[in-house]
Structures are given as structure tokens and as C-alpha cells.
Short mmCIF file of N, CA and C in Angstrom, two decimals:
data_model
loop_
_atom_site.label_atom_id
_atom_site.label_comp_id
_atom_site.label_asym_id
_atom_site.label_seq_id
_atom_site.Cartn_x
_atom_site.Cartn_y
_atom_site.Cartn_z
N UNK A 1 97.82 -41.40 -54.62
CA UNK A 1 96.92 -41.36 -53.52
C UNK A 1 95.85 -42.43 -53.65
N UNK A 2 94.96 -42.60 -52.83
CA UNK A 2 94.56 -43.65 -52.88
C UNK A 2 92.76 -42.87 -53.09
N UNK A 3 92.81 -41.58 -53.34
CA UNK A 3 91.13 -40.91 -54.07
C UNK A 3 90.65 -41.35 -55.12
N UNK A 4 89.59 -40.96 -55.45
CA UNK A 4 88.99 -41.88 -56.78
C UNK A 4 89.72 -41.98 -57.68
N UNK A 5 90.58 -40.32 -57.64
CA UNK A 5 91.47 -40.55 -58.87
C UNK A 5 92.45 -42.08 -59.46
N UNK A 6 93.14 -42.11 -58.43
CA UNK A 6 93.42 -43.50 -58.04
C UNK A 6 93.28 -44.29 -59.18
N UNK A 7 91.58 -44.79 -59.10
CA UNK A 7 91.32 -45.76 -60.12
C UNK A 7 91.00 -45.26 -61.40
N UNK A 8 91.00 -44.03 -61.96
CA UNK A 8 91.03 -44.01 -62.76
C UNK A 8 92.19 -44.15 -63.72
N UNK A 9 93.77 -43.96 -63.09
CA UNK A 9 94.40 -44.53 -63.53
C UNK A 9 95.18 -45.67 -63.64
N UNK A 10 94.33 -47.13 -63.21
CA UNK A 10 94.75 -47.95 -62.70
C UNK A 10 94.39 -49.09 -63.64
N UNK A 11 95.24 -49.64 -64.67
CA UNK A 11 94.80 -50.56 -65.86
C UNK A 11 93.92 -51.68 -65.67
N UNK A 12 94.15 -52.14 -63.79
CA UNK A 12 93.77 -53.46 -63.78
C UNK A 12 92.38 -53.25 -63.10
N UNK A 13 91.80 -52.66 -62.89
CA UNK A 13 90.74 -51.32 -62.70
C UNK A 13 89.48 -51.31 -63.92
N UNK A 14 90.22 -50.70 -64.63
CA UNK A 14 89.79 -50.90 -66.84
C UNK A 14 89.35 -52.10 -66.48
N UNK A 15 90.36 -52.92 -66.53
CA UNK A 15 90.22 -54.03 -67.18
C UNK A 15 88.85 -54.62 -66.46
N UNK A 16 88.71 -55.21 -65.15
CA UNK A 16 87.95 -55.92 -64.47
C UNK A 16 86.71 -55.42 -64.65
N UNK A 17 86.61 -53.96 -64.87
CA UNK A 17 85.52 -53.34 -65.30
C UNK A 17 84.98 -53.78 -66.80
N UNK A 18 85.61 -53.83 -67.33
CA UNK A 18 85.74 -53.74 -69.22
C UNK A 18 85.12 -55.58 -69.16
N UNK A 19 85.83 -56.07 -68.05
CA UNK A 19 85.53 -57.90 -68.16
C UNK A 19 84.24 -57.57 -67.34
N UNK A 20 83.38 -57.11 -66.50
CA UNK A 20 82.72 -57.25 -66.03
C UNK A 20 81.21 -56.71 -66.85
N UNK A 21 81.53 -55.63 -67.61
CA UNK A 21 80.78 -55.62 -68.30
C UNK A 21 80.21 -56.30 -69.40
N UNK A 22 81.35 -56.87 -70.49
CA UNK A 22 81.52 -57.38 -71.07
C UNK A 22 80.87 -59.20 -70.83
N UNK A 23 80.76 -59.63 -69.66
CA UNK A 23 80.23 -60.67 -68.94
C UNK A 23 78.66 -60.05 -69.34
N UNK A 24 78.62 -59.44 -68.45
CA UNK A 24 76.57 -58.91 -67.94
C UNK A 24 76.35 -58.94 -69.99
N UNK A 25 76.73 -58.38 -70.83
CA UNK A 25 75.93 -57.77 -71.68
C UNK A 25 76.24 -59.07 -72.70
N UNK A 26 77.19 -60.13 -72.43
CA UNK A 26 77.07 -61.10 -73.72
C UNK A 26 78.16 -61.36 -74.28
N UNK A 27 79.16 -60.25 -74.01
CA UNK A 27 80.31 -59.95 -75.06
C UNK A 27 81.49 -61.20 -74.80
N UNK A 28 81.41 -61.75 -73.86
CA UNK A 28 82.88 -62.41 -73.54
C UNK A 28 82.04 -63.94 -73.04
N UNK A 29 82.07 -65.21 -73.37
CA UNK A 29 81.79 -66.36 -73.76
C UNK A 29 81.96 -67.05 -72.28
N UNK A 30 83.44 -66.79 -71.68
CA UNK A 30 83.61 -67.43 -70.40
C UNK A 30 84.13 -66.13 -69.71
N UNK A 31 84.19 -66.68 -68.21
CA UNK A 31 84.44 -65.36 -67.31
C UNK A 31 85.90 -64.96 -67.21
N UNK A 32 86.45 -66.42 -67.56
CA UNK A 32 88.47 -66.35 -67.50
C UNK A 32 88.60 -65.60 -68.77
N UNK A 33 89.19 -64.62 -69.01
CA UNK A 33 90.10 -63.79 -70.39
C UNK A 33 91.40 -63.19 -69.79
N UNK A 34 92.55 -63.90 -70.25
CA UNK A 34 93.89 -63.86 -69.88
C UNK A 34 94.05 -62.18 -70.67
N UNK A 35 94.72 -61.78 -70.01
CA UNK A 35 95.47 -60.46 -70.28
C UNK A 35 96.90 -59.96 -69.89
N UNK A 36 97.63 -59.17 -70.95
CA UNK A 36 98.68 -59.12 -71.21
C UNK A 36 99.38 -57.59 -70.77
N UNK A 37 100.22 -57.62 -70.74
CA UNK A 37 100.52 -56.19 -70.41
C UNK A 37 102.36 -55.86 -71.84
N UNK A 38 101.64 -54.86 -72.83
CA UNK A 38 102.83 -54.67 -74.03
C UNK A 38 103.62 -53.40 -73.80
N UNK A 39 104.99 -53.12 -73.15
CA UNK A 39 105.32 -51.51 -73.20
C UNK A 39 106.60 -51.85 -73.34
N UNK A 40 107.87 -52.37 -73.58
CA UNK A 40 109.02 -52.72 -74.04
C UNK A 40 109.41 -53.05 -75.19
N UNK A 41 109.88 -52.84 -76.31
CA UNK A 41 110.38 -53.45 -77.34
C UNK A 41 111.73 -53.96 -76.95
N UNK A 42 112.65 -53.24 -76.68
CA UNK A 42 114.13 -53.97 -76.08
C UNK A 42 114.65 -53.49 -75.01
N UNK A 43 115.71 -53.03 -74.11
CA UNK A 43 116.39 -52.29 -73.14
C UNK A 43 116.69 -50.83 -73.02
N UNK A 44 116.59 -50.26 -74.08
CA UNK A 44 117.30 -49.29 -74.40
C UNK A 44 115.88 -48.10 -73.66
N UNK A 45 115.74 -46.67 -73.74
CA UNK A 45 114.77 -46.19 -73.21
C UNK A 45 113.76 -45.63 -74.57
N UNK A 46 114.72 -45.57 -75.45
CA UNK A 46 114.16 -44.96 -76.80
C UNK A 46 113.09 -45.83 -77.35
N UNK A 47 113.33 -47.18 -77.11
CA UNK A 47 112.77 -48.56 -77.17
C UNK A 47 111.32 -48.10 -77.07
N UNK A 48 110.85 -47.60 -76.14
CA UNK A 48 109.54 -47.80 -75.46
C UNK A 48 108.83 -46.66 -76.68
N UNK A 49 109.79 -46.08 -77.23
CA UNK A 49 108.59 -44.58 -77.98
C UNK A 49 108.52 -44.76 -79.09
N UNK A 50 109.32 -46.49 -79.55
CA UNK A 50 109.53 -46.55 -81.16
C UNK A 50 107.70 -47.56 -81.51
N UNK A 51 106.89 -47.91 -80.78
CA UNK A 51 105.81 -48.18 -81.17
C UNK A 51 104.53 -46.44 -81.01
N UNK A 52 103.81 -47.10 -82.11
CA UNK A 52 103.22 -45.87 -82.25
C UNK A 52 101.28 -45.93 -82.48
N UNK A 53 100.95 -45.01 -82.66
CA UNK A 53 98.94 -44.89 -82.90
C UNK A 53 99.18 -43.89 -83.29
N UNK A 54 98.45 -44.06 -84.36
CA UNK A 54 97.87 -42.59 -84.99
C UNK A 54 96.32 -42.90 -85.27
N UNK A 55 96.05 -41.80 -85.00
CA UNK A 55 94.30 -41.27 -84.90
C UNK A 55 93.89 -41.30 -86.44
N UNK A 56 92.91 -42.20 -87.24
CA UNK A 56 92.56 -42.43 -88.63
C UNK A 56 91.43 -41.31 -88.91
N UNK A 57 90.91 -41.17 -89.52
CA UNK A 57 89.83 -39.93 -90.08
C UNK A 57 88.46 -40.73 -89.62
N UNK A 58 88.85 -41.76 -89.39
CA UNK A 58 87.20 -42.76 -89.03
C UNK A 58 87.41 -42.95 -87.15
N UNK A 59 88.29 -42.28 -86.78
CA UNK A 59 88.20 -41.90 -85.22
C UNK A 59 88.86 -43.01 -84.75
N UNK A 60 89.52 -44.28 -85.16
CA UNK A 60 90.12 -45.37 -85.13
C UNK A 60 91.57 -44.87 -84.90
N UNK A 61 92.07 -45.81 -83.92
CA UNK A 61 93.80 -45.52 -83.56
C UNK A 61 94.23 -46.88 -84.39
N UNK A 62 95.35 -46.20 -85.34
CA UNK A 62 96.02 -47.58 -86.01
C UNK A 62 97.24 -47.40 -85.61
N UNK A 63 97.94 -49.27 -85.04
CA UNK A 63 98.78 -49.02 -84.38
C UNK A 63 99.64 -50.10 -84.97
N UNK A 64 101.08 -49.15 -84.85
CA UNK A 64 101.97 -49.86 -85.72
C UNK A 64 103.85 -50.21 -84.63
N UNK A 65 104.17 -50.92 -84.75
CA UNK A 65 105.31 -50.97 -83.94
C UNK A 65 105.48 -52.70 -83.61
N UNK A 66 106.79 -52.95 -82.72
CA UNK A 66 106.73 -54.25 -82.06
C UNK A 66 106.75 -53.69 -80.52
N UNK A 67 106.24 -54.95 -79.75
CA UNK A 67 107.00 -55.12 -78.16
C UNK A 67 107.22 -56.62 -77.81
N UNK A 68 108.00 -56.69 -76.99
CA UNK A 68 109.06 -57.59 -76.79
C UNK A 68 109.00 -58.04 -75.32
N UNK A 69 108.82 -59.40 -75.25
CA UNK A 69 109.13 -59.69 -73.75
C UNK A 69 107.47 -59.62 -72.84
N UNK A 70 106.04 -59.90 -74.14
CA UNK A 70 105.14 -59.92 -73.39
C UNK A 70 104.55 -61.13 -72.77
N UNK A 71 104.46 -61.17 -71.69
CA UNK A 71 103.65 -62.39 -70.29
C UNK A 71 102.15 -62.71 -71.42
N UNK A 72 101.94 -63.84 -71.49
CA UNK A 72 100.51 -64.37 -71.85
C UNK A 72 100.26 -63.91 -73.32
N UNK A 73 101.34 -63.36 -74.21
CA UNK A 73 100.72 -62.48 -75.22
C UNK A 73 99.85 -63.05 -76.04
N UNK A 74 100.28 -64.32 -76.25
CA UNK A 74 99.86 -65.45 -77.48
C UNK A 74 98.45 -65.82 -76.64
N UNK A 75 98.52 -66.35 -75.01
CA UNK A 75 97.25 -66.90 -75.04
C UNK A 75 96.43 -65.56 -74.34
N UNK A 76 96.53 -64.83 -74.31
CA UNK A 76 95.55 -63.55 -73.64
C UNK A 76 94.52 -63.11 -74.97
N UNK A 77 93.52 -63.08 -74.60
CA UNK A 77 92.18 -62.07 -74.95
C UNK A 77 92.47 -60.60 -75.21
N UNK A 78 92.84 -60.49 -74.19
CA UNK A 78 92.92 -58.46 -74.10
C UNK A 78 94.92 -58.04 -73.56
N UNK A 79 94.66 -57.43 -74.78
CA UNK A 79 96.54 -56.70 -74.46
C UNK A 79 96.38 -54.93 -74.45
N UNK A 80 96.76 -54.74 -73.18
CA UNK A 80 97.15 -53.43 -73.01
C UNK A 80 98.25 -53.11 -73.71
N UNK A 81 98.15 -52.10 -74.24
CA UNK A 81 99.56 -51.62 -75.23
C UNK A 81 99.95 -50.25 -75.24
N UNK A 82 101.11 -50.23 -74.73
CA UNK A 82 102.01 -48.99 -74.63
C UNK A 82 102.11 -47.73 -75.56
N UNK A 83 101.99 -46.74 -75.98
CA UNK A 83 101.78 -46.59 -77.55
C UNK A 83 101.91 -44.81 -77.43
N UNK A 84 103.57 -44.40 -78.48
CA UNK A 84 103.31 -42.92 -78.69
C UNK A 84 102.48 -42.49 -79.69
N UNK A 85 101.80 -41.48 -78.83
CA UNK A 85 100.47 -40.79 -80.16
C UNK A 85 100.85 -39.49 -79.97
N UNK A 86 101.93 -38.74 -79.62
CA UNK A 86 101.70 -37.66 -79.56
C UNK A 86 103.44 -37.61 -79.66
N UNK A 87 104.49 -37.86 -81.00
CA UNK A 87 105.44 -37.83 -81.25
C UNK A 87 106.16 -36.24 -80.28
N UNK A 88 105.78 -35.28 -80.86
CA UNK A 88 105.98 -34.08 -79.79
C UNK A 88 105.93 -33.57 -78.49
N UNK A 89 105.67 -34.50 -77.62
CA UNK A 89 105.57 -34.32 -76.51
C UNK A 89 106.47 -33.81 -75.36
N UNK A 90 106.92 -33.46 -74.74
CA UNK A 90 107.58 -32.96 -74.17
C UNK A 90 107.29 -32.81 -72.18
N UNK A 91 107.81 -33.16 -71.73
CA UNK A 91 108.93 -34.81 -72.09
C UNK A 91 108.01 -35.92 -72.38
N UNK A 92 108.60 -36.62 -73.14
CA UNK A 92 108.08 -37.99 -73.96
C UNK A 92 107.28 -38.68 -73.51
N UNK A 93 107.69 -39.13 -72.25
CA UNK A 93 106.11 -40.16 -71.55
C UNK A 93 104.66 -39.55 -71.56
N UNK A 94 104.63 -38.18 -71.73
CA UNK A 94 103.31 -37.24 -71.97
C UNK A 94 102.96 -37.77 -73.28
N UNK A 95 103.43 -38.07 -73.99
CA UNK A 95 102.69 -38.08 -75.26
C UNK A 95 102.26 -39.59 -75.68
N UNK A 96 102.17 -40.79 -74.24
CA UNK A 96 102.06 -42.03 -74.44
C UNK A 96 100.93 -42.27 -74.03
N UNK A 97 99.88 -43.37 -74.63
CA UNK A 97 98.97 -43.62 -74.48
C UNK A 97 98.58 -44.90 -74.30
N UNK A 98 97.97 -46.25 -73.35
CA UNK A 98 97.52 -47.28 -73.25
C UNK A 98 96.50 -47.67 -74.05
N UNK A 99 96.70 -48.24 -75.34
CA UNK A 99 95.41 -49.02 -75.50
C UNK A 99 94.73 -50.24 -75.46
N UNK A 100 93.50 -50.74 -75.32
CA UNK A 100 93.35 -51.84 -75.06
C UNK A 100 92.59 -52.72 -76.25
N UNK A 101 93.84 -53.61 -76.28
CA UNK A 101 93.48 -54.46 -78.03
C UNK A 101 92.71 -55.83 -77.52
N UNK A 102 91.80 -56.20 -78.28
CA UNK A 102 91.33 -57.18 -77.78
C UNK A 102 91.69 -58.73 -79.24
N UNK A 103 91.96 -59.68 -78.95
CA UNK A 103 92.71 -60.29 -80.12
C UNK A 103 92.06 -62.13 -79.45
N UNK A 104 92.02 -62.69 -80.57
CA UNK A 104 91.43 -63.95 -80.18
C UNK A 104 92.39 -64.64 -79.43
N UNK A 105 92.54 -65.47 -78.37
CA UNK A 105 93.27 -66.10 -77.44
C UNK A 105 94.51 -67.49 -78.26
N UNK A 106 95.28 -67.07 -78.23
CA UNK A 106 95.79 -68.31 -79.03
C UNK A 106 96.46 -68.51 -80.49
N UNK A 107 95.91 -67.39 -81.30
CA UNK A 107 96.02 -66.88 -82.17
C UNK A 107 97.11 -66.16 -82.94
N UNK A 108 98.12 -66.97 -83.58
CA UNK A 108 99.27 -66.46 -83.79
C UNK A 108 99.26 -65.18 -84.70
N UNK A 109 98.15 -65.18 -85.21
CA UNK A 109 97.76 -64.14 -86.40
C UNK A 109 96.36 -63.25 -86.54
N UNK A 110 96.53 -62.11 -86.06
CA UNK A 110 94.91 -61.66 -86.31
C UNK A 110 94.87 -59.82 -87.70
N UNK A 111 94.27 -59.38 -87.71
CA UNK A 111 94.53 -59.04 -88.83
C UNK A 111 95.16 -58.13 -88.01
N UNK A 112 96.45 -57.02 -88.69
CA UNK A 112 97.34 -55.88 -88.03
C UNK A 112 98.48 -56.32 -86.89
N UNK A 113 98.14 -57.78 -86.77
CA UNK A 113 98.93 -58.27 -85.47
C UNK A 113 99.10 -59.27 -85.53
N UNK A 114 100.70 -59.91 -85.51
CA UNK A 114 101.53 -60.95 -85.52
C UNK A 114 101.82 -61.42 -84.39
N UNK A 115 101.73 -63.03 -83.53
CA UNK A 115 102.58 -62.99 -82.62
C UNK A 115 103.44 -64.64 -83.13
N UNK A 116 105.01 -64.06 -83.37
CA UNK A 116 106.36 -64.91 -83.31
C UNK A 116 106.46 -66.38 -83.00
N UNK A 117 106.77 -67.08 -82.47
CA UNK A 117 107.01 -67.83 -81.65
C UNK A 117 107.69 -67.97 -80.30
N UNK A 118 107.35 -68.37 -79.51
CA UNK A 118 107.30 -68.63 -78.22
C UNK A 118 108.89 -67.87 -77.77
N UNK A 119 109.24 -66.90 -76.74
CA UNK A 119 110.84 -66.41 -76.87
C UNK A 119 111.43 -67.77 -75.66
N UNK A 120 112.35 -68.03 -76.00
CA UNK A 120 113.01 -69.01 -75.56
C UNK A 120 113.93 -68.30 -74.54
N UNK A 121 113.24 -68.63 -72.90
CA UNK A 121 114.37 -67.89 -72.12
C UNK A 121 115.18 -68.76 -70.98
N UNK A 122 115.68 -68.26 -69.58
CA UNK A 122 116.45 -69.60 -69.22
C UNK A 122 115.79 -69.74 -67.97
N UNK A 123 115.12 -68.72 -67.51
CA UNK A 123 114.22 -68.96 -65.93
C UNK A 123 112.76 -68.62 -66.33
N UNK A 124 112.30 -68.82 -65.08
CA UNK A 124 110.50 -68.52 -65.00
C UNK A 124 109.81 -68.79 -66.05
N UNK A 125 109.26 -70.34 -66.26
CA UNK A 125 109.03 -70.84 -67.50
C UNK A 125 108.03 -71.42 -67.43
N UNK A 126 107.06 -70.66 -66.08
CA UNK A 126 105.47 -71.15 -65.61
C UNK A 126 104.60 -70.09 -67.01
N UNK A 127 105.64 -69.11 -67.58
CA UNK A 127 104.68 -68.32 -68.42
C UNK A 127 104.85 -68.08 -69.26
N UNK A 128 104.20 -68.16 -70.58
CA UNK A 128 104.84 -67.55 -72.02
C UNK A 128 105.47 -66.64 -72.12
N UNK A 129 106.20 -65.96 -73.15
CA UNK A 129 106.64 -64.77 -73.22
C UNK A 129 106.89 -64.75 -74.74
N UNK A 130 106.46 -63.35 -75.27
CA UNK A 130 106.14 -63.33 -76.64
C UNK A 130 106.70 -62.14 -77.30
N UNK A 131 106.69 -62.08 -78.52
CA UNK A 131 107.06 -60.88 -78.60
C UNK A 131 105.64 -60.57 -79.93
N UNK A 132 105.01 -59.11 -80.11
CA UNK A 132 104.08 -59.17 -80.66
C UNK A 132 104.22 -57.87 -81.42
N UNK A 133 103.85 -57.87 -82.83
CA UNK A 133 104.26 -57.00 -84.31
C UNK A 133 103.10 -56.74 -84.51
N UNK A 134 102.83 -55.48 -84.82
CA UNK A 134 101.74 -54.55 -84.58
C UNK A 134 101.50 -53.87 -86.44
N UNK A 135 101.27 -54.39 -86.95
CA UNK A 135 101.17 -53.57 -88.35
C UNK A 135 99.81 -53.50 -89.27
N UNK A 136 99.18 -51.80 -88.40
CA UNK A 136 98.44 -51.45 -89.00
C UNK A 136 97.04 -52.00 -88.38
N UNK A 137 97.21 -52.73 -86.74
CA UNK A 137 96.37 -52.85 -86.08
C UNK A 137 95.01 -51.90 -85.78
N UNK A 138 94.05 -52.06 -85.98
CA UNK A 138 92.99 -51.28 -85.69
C UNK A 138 92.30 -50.81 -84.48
N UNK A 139 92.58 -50.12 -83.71
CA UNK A 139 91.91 -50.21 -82.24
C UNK A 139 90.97 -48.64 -82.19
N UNK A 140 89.80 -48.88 -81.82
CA UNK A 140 88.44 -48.20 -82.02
C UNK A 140 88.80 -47.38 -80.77
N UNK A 141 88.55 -46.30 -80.58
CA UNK A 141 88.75 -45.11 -79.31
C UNK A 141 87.96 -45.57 -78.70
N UNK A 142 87.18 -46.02 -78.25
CA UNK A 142 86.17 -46.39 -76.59
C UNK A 142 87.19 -47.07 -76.63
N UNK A 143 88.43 -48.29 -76.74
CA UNK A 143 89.61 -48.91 -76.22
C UNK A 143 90.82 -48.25 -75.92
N UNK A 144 90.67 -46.88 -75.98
CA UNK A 144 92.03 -45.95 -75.10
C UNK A 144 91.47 -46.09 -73.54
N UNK A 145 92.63 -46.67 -72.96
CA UNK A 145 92.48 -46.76 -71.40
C UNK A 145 92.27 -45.48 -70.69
N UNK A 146 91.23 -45.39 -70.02
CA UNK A 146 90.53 -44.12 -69.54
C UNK A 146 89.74 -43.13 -70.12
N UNK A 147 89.25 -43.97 -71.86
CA UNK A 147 88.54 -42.34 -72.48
C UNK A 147 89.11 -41.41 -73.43
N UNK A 148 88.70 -40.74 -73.78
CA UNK A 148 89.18 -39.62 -74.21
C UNK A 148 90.52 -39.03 -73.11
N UNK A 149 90.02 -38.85 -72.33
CA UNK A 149 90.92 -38.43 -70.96
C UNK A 149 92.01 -39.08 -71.16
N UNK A 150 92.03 -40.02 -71.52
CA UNK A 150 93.08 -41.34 -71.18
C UNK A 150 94.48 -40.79 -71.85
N UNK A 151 94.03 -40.33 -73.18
CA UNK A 151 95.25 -40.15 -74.13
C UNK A 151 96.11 -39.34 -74.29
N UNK A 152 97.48 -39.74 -73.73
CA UNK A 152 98.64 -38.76 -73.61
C UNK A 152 98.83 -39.21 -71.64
N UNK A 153 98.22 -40.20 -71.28
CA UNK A 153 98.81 -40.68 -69.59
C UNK A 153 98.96 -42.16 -69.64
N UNK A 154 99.14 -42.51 -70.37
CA UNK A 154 99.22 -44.05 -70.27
C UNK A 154 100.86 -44.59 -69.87
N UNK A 155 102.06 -43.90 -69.61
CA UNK A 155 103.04 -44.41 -69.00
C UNK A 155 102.48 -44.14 -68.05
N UNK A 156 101.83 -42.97 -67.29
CA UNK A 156 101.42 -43.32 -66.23
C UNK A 156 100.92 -44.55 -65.60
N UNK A 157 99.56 -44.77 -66.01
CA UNK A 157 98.99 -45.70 -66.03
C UNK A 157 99.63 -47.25 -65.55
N UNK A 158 100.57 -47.43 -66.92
CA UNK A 158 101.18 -48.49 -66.62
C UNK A 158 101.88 -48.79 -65.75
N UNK A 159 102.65 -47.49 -64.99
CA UNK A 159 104.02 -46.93 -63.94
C UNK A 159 102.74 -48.00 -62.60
N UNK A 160 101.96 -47.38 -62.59
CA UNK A 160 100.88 -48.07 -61.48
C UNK A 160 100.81 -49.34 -61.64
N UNK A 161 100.45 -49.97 -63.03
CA UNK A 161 100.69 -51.37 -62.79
C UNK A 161 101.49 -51.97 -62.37
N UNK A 162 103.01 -51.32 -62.94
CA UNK A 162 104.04 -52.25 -62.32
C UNK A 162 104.24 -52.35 -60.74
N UNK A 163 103.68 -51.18 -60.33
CA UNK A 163 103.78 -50.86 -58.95
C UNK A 163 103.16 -52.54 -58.00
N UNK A 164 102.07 -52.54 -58.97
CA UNK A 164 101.03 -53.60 -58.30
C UNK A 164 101.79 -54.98 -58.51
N UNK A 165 102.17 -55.20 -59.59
CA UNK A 165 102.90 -56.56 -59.82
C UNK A 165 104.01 -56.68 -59.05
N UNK A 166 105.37 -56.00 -58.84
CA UNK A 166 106.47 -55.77 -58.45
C UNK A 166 105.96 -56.48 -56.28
N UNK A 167 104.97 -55.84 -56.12
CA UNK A 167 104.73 -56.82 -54.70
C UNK A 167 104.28 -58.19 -54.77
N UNK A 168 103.42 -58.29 -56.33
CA UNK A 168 103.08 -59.26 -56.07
C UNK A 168 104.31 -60.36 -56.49
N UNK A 169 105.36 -60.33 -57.03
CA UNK A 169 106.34 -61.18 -57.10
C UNK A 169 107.62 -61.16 -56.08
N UNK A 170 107.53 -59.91 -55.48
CA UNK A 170 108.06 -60.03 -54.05
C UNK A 170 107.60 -61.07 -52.84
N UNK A 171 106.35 -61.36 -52.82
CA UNK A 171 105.29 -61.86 -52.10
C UNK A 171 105.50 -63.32 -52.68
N UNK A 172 105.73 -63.71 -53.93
CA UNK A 172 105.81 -64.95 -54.24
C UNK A 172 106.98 -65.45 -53.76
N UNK A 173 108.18 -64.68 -53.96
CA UNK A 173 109.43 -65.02 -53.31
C UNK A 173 109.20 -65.30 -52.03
N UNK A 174 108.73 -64.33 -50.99
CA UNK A 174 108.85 -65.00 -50.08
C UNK A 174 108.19 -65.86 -49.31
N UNK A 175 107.18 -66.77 -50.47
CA UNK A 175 106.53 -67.85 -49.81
C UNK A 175 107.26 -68.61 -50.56
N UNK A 176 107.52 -68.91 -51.49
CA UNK A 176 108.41 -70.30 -51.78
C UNK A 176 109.72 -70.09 -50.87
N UNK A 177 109.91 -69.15 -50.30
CA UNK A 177 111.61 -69.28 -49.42
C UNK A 177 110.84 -69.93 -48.14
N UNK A 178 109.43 -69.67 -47.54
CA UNK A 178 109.20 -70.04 -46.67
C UNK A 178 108.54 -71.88 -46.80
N UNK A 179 108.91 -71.95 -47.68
CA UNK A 179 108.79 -73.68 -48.21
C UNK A 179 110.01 -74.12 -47.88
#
């Protein structure tokens, strides 16, 4: 629906907010910070539940896993990341959570997080695509997308993003056909 609720589960929402604040108070240097979107490791569906967070005793989510096939990963600032925290869940996408990692732009290496080299594919080659190894990454709870609230809806979450992208590359198609 399109009620407040709406934006609260809406990543790109977070985000502009998270950049807008982050602007006013000092935190972010320039106003451009590329961002990534991580929830695939390979094809399969099991794929998506084999990255993981677990909740540390210091209130910290450490997050361990790969994903595969991410847009901007290497040069983005901020990566949303797909992530089961709640192995028991029933059914499975309940127990997934978005978090939002923030990692220096460019940076093949930051501590808990690896990113590969560049994946070598055969179309659409206006954009990186990365694949990024997660071991033992540190991400502080004010970075679960939505809060406290947030954790255990983040396929949701993301289900919305794709929603938003999926027109917007429909929309690209059909202006380069109209070229």
C-alpha cells in the first residue's frame, strides 16, 4: 500500500534518509555515496539463506557468508545486505534481515570483508559486478534496516526494492528502443 507503512519498508527510503542525515551532521564528506544492493550468492533458492548475522554479546551483528553478482559492490559506500539471523524461522524469509554495511568506496579489503575481482560477464558492462566475502564483518544494530523492528523482514524489504528497479530497467529499455 502506499500508507506510511510503505516507507518504512522501503530500503531506498533508509537509505536517502541515513545519506541525508549523515550530510547535515558531518558524517559523509561528499553528497554522491554509491550503494549496493547484496541478497544472492548463486541460483539455487537455498543460496540466499547460506549468508548469515549473529547478534555478539556487545549488541553487534557479525556477519559471515558470500553474495554474488553485486551492482557497484567494489565502488559503493553503503551495501545493503541480505542476511539469515533467525536460522529457525519458519518459513525462511521470516527469519531474514537487511543490514546496512557501510565500507570505504573502492576498497578491495576492509576488515571482515573481501571484495574479488571484478566478475567478468558478457552484457551490461556500464556497471561493475562483484562478488563480496563477508568474514566476521562487524555491523553495529542502529545499521539493521528499520530498527529493532527491522529484524526478521528484510526479504521483505528487499522484495520492494526490486519492485522499484525492475520498472526502472523496463523504462530504460524502452527509451533506447525509442532511439
Amino acid at each position: 500500500g502506499f500508507g506510511p507503512q510503505a516507507f518504512f519498508r522501503a530500503p531506498l527510503y533508509y537509505f536517502a534518509l541515513a545519506l541525508t542525515i549523515g550530510i547535515l551532521f558531518g558524517i559523509y564528506s561528499s553528497v554522491f555515496v554509491a550503494a549496493a544492493i547484496a541478497m544472492w550468492l548463486g541460483i539455487k533458492r537455498e543460496d540466499l539463506l547460506k549468508s548469515t548475522a549473529k547478534k555478539g554479546e556487545d549488541g553487534d551483528w557479525e556477519i559471515n557468508g558470500q553474495k554474488m553478482w553485486v551492482t557497484n559492490g567494489l565502488r559503493s559506500g553503503v551495501v545493503f545486505v541480505l542476511v539469515k539471523t533467525d536460522p529457525k524461522a519458519d518459513p525462511p524469509y521470516k527469519g531474514m534481515t537487511c543490514m546496512i554495511c557501510e565500507k570505504e568506496p573502492g576498497a578491495e579489503q576492509v576488515p571482515g570483508l573481501t571484495i574479488p575481482p571484478k566478475i567478468k560477464k558478457m552484457g551490461y558492462k556500464g556497471v561493475e559486478s562483484t562478488e563480496l566475502v563477508f568474514d566476521g564483518f562487524r555491523c553495529p544494530p542502529e545499521r539493521v534496516l528499520g530498527g529493532e523492528d527491522g529484524v526478521g523482514k528484510g526479504f521483505v524489504q528487499m522484495m520492494d526494492a526490486l519492485e522499484v528497479g525492475r520498472v526502472n530497467v523496463a523504462a530504460r529499455g524502452v527509451g533506447v528502443a525509442q532511439r
